[in-house]
Coordinates of C-alpha atoms and ligand atoms in Angstrom, one line a residue:
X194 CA 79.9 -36.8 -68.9
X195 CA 82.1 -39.6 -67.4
X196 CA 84.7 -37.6 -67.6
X197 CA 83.1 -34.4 -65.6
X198 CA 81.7 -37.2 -62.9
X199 CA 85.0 -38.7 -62.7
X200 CA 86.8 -35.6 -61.8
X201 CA 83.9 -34.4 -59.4
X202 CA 84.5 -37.4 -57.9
X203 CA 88.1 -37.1 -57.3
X204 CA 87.8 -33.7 -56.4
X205 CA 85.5 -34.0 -53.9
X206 CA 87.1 -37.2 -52.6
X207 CA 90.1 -34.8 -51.7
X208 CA 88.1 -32.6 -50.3
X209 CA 86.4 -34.5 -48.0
X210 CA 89.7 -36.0 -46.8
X211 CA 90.7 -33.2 -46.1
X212 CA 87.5 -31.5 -44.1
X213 CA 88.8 -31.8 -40.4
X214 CA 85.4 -30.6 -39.2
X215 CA 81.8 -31.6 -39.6
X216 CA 80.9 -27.7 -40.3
X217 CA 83.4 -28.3 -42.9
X218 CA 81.7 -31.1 -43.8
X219 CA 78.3 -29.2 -44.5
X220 CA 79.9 -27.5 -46.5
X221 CA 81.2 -29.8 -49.2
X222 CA 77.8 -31.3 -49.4
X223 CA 76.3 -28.1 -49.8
X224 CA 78.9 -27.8 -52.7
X225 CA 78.5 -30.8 -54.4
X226 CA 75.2 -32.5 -53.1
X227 CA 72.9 -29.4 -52.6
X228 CA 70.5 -27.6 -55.1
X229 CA 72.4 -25.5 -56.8
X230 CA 75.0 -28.4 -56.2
X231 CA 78.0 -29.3 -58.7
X232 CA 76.0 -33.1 -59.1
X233 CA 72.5 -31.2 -59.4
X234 CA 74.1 -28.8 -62.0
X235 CA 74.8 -32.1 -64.0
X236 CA 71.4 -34.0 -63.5
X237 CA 70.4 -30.6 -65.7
X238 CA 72.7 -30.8 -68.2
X239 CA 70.9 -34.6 -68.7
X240 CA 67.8 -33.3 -70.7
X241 CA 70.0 -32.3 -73.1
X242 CA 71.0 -35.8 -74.5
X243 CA 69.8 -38.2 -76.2
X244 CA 67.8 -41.0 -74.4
X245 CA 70.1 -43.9 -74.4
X246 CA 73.3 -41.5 -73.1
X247 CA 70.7 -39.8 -70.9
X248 CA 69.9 -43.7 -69.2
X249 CA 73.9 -43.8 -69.3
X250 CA 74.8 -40.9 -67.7
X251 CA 71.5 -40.9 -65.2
X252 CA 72.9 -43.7 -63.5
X253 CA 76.6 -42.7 -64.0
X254 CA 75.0 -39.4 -61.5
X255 CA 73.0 -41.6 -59.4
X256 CA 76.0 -43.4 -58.3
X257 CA 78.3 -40.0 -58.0
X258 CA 75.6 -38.9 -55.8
X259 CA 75.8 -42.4 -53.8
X260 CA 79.6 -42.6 -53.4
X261 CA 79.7 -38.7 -52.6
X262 CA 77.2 -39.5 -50.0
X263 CA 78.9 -42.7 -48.9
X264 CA 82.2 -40.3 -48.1
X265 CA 80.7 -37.3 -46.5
X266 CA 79.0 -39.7 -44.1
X267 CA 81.9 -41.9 -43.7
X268 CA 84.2 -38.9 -42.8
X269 CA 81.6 -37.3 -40.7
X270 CA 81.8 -40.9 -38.5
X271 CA 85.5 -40.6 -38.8
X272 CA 85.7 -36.9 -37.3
X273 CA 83.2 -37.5 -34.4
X274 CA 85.2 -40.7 -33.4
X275 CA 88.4 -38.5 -33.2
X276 CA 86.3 -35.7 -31.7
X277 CA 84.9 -37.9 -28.7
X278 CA 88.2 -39.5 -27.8
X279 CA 90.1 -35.7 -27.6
X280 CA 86.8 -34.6 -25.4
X281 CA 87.6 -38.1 -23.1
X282 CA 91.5 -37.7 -23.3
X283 CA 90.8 -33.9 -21.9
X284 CA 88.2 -34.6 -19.3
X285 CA 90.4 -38.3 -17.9
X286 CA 91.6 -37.9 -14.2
X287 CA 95.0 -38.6 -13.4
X288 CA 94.8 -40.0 -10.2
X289 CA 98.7 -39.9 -9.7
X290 CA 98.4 -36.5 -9.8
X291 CA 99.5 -34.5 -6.4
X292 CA 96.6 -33.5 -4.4
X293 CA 96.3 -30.1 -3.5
X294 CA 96.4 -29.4 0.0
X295 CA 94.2 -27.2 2.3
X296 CA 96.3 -24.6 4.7
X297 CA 96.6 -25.9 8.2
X298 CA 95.9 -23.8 10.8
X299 CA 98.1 -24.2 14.3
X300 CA 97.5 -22.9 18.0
X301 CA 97.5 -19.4 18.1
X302 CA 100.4 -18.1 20.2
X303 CA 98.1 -16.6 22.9
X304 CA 96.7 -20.0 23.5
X305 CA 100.0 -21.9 23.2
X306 CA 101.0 -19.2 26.1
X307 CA 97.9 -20.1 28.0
X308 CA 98.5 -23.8 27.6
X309 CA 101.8 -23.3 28.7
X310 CA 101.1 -21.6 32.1
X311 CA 97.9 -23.8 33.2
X312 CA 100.3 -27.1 32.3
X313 CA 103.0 -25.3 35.2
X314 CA 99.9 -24.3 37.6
X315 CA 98.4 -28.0 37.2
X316 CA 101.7 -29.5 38.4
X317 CA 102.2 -27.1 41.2
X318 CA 98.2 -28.3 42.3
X319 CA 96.1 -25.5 41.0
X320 CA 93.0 -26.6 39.2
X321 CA 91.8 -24.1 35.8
X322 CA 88.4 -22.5 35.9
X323 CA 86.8 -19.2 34.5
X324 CA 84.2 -17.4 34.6
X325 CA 81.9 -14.8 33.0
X326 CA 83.5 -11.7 30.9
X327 CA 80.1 -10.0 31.0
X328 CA 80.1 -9.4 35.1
X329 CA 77.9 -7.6 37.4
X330 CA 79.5 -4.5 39.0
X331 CA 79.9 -6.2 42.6
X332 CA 82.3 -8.9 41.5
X333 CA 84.3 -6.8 39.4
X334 CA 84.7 -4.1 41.3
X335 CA 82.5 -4.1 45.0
X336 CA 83.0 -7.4 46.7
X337 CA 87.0 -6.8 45.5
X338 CA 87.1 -3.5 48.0
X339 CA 87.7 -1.0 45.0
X340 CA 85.7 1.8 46.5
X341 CA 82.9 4.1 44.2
X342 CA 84.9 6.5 43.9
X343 CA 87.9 4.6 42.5
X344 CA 89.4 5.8 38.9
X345 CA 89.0 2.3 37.8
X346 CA 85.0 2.6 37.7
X347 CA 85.5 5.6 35.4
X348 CA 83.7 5.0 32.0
X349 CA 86.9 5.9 31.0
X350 CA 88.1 3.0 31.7
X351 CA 85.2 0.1 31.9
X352 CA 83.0 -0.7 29.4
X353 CA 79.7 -0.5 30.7
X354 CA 76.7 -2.1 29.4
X355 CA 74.4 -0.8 31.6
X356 CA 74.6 1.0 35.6
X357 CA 75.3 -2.7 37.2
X358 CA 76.3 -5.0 34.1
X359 CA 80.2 -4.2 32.6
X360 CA 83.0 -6.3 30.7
X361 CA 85.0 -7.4 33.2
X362 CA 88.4 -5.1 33.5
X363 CA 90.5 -7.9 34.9
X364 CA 89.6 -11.7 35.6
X365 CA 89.7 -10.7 39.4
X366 CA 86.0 -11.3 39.8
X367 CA 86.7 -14.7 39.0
X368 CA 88.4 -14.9 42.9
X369 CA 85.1 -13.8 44.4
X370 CA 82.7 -16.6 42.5
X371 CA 85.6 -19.4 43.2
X372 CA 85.1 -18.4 47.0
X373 CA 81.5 -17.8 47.0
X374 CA 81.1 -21.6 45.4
X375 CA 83.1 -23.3 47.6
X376 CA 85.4 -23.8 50.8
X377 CA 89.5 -23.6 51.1
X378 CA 91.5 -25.1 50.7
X379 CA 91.3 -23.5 47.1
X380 CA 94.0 -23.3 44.6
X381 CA 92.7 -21.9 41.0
X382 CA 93.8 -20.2 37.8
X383 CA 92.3 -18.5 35.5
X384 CA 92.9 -18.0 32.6
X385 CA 90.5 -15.5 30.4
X386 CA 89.8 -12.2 28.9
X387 CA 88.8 -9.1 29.8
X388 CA 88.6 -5.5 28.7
X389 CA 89.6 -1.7 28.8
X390 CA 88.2 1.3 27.5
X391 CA 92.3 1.8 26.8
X392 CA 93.1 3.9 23.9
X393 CA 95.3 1.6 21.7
X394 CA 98.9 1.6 21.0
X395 CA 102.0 -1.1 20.9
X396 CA 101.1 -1.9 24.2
X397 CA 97.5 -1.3 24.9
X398 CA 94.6 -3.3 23.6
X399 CA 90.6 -2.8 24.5
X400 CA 90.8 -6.5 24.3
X401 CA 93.7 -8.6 26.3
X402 CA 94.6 -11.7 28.3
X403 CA 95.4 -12.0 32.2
X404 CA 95.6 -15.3 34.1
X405 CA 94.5 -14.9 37.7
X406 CA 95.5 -17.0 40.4
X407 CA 94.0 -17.5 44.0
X408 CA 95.1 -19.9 46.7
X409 CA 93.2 -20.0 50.4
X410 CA 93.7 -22.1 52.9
X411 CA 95.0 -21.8 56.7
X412 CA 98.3 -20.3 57.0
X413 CA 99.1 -19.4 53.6
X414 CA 102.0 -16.6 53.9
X415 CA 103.3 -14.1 51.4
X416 CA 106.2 -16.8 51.5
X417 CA 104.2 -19.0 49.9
X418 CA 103.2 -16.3 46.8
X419 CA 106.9 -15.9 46.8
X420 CA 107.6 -19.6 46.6
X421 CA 105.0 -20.1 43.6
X422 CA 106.0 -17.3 41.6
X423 CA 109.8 -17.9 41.7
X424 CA 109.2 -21.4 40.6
X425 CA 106.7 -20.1 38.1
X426 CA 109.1 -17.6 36.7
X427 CA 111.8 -20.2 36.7
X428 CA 109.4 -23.2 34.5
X429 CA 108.1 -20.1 31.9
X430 CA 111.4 -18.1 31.1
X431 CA 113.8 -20.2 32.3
X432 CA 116.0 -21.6 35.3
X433 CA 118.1 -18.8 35.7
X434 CA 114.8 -16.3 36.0
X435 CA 114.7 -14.3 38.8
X436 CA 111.5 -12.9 41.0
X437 CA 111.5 -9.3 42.5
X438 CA 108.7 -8.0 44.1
X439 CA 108.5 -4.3 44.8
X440 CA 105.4 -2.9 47.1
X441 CA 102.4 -1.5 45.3
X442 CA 98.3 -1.0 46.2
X443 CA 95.6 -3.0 45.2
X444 CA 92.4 -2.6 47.2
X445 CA 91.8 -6.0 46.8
X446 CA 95.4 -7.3 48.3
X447 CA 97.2 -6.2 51.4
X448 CA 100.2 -6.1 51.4
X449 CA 99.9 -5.9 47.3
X450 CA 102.9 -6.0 44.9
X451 CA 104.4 -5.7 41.4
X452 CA 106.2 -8.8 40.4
X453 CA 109.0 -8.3 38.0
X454 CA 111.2 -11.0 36.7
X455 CA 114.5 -10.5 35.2
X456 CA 115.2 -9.3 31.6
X457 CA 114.6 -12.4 29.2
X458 CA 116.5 -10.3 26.8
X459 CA 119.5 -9.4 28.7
X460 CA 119.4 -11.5 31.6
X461 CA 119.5 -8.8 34.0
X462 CA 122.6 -6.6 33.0
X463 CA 120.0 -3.6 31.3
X464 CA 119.3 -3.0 27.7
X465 CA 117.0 -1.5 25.7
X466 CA 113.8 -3.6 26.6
X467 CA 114.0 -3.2 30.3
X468 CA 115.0 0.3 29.9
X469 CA 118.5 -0.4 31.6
X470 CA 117.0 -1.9 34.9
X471 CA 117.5 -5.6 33.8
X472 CA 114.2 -6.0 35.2
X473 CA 110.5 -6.6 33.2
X474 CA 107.3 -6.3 35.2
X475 CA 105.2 -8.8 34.5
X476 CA 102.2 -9.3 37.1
X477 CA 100.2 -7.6 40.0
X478 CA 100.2 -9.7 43.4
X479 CA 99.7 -9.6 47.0
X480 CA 98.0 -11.6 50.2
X481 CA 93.8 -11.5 49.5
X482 CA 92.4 -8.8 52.0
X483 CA 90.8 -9.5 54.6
X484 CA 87.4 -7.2 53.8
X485 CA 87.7 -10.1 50.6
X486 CA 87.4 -12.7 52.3
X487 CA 84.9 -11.3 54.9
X488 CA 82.8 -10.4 51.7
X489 CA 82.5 -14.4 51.0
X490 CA 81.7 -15.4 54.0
X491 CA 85.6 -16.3 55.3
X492 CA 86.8 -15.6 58.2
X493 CA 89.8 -13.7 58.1
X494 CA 91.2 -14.9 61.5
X495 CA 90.9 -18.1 60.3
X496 CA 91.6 -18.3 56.8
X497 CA 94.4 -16.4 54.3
X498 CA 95.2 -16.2 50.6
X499 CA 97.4 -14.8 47.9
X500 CA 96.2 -13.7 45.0
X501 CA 97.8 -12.8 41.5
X502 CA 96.9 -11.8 38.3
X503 CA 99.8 -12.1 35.0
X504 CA 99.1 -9.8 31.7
X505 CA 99.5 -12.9 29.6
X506 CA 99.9 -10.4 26.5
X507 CA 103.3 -9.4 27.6
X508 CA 104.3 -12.8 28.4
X509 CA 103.5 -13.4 24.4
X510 CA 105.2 -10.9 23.6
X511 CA 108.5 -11.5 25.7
X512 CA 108.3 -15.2 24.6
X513 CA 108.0 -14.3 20.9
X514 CA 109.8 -11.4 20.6
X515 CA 106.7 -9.4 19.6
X516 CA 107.0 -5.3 20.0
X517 CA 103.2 -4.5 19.5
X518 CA 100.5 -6.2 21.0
X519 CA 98.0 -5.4 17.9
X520 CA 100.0 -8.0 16.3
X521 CA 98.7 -10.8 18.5
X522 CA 94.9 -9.6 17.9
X523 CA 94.7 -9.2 14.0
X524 CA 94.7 -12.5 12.9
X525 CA 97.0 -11.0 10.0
X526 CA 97.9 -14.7 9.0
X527 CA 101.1 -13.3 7.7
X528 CA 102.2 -12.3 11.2
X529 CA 100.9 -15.6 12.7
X530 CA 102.8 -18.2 10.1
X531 CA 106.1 -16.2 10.8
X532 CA 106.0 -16.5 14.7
Ligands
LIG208 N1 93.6 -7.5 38.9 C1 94.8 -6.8 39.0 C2 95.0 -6.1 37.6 O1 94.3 -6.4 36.7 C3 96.0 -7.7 39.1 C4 96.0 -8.4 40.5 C5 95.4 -9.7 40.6 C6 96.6 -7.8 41.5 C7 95.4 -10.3 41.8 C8 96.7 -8.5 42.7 C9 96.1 -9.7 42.9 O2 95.8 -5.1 37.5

């Protein structure tokens, strides 16, 4: 009997040391501790002997069963010490670690364009102002002399939201509510949004960007439109930029023009992007007509204006080098990081 509880003893000691887990642990004391246990097979075997080796071996077993205990629970404290310092070591913070940093965003290049052209207008004395891109029928289209039966006023061409009420096809209107509000002298721009029932391609958006300008006062001269947008054209694309205006119609201008400026890829000489003419056109312009200012209360004897209005989208694109205006409406971050 000393001899089995001896080698139970060192067997399971071995065991035990070697159990890396408390389910492994269960085990082992299942095996040697439970019912049907090695020790409990042995506490049988007892009521076969005679009483005074029973005593002997009785205690020999109780203390087997005490020291067995003694190291199942001593390696179960052992295993649950190393268990709750891998669980901290995993979970610790180090705080020298590199943070992780959130994308930044940046202007987009419509607005850095916008920026741009209000920070020339400001130091040439025009003040910024806007107004509404839902707009009544009169100051889009009535009060600016562009008659009923004009192609403009086609629902081809204007969104309409209902008989009187339409999104704004240019900011133009914004002339009439600066002159209704107030009395010259005026010098604005504005710079906003406004929309066409256009059918899109590389160069046509519903959706796209003018900046309007308007200057009234007594004696202002188509010398004076020429004046501004030379020295515009000059402060955006650079000081060797040349203005050419070539007669056009507007119902709200008289005499009206197209402004070109000179190729910003070639510098004049013709390529590919200004179809050989060396020239890009760029803006719509003209002295205010008279009917205009009669329809705000001016009087045209007294009082003149020029008025211009820039597609802003084009200017992006010349800037940028962009060759389809989609591009600058997409928010396709890909496209915006690279320009
Ligand atoms: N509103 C015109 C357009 O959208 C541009 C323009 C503005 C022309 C001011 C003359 C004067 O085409």
């Amino acid at each position: 009997m000393r001899q089995q509880v001896a080698a139970i003893q060192d067997a399971m000691a071995r065991e035990v040391k070697a159990a890396g887990t408390t389910v492994q642990l269960d085990e082992l004391r299942r095996k040697y501790l439970g019912r049907k246990g090695m020790v409990a097979r042995l506490f049988d075997e007892l009521s076969r002997l005679e009483p005074d080796e029973r005593r002997e071996s009785g205690r020999l077993l109780n203390e087997l069963k005490a020291r067995c205990e003694e190291m199942i629970s001593r390696r179960r404290a052992e295993i649950e010490r190393e268990e709750t310092r891998q669980a901290l070591s995993r979970e610790t913070i180090d705080v020298t670690m590199p943070g992780r940093r959130p994308p930044l965003g940046r202007k987009h290049p419509i607005s850095r364009v916008f920026d741009e052209l209000k920070e020339i207008f400001l130091r040439m004395g025009f003040e910024a102002v806007d107004g509404p891109e839902v707009e009544l029928d009169y100051y889009n289209f009535e009060a600016l002399n562009i008659p009923h039966n004009h192609p403009a006023r086609d629902i081809q061409d204007t969104f309409y939201v209902t008989d009187e009420v339409l999104l704004r096809t240019h900011t133009s209107p914004v002339q009439i509510r600066t002159m209704e509000g107030r009395r010259p002298p005026i010098r604005v721009i504005v710079p906003g949004r406004a929309y066409r029932s256009d059918a899109t391609d590389a160069s046509h958006s519903p959706v796209f960007h003018q900046l309007e300008g308007l200057a009234v006062d007594r004696g202002v001269r188509f010398s004076d439109l020429r004046g501004t947008l030379a020295l515009w054209a000059k402060e955006f694309f650079g000081p060797d930029t040349k203005v050419r205006f070539r007669p056009h119609y507007f119902p709200f201008t008289e005499p009206s023009a197209e402004v070109d400026v000179t190729c910003v890829m070639c510098g004049g000489h013709g390529c590919r992007l200004c179809k050989m003419t060396g020239w890009l056109e760029v803006m719509g312009a003209g002295m205010v007509h008279p009917r205009v200012l009669e329809n705000v209360g001016y009087d045209p004897r007294e009082l003149s204006g020029f008025a211009f209005g820039m597609g802003v989208d084009r200017l992006v694109m010349l800037k940028y080098g962009v060759s389809d205006i989609r591009l600058l409406l997409e928010n396709d971050m890909r496209f915006l990081k690279s320009i």
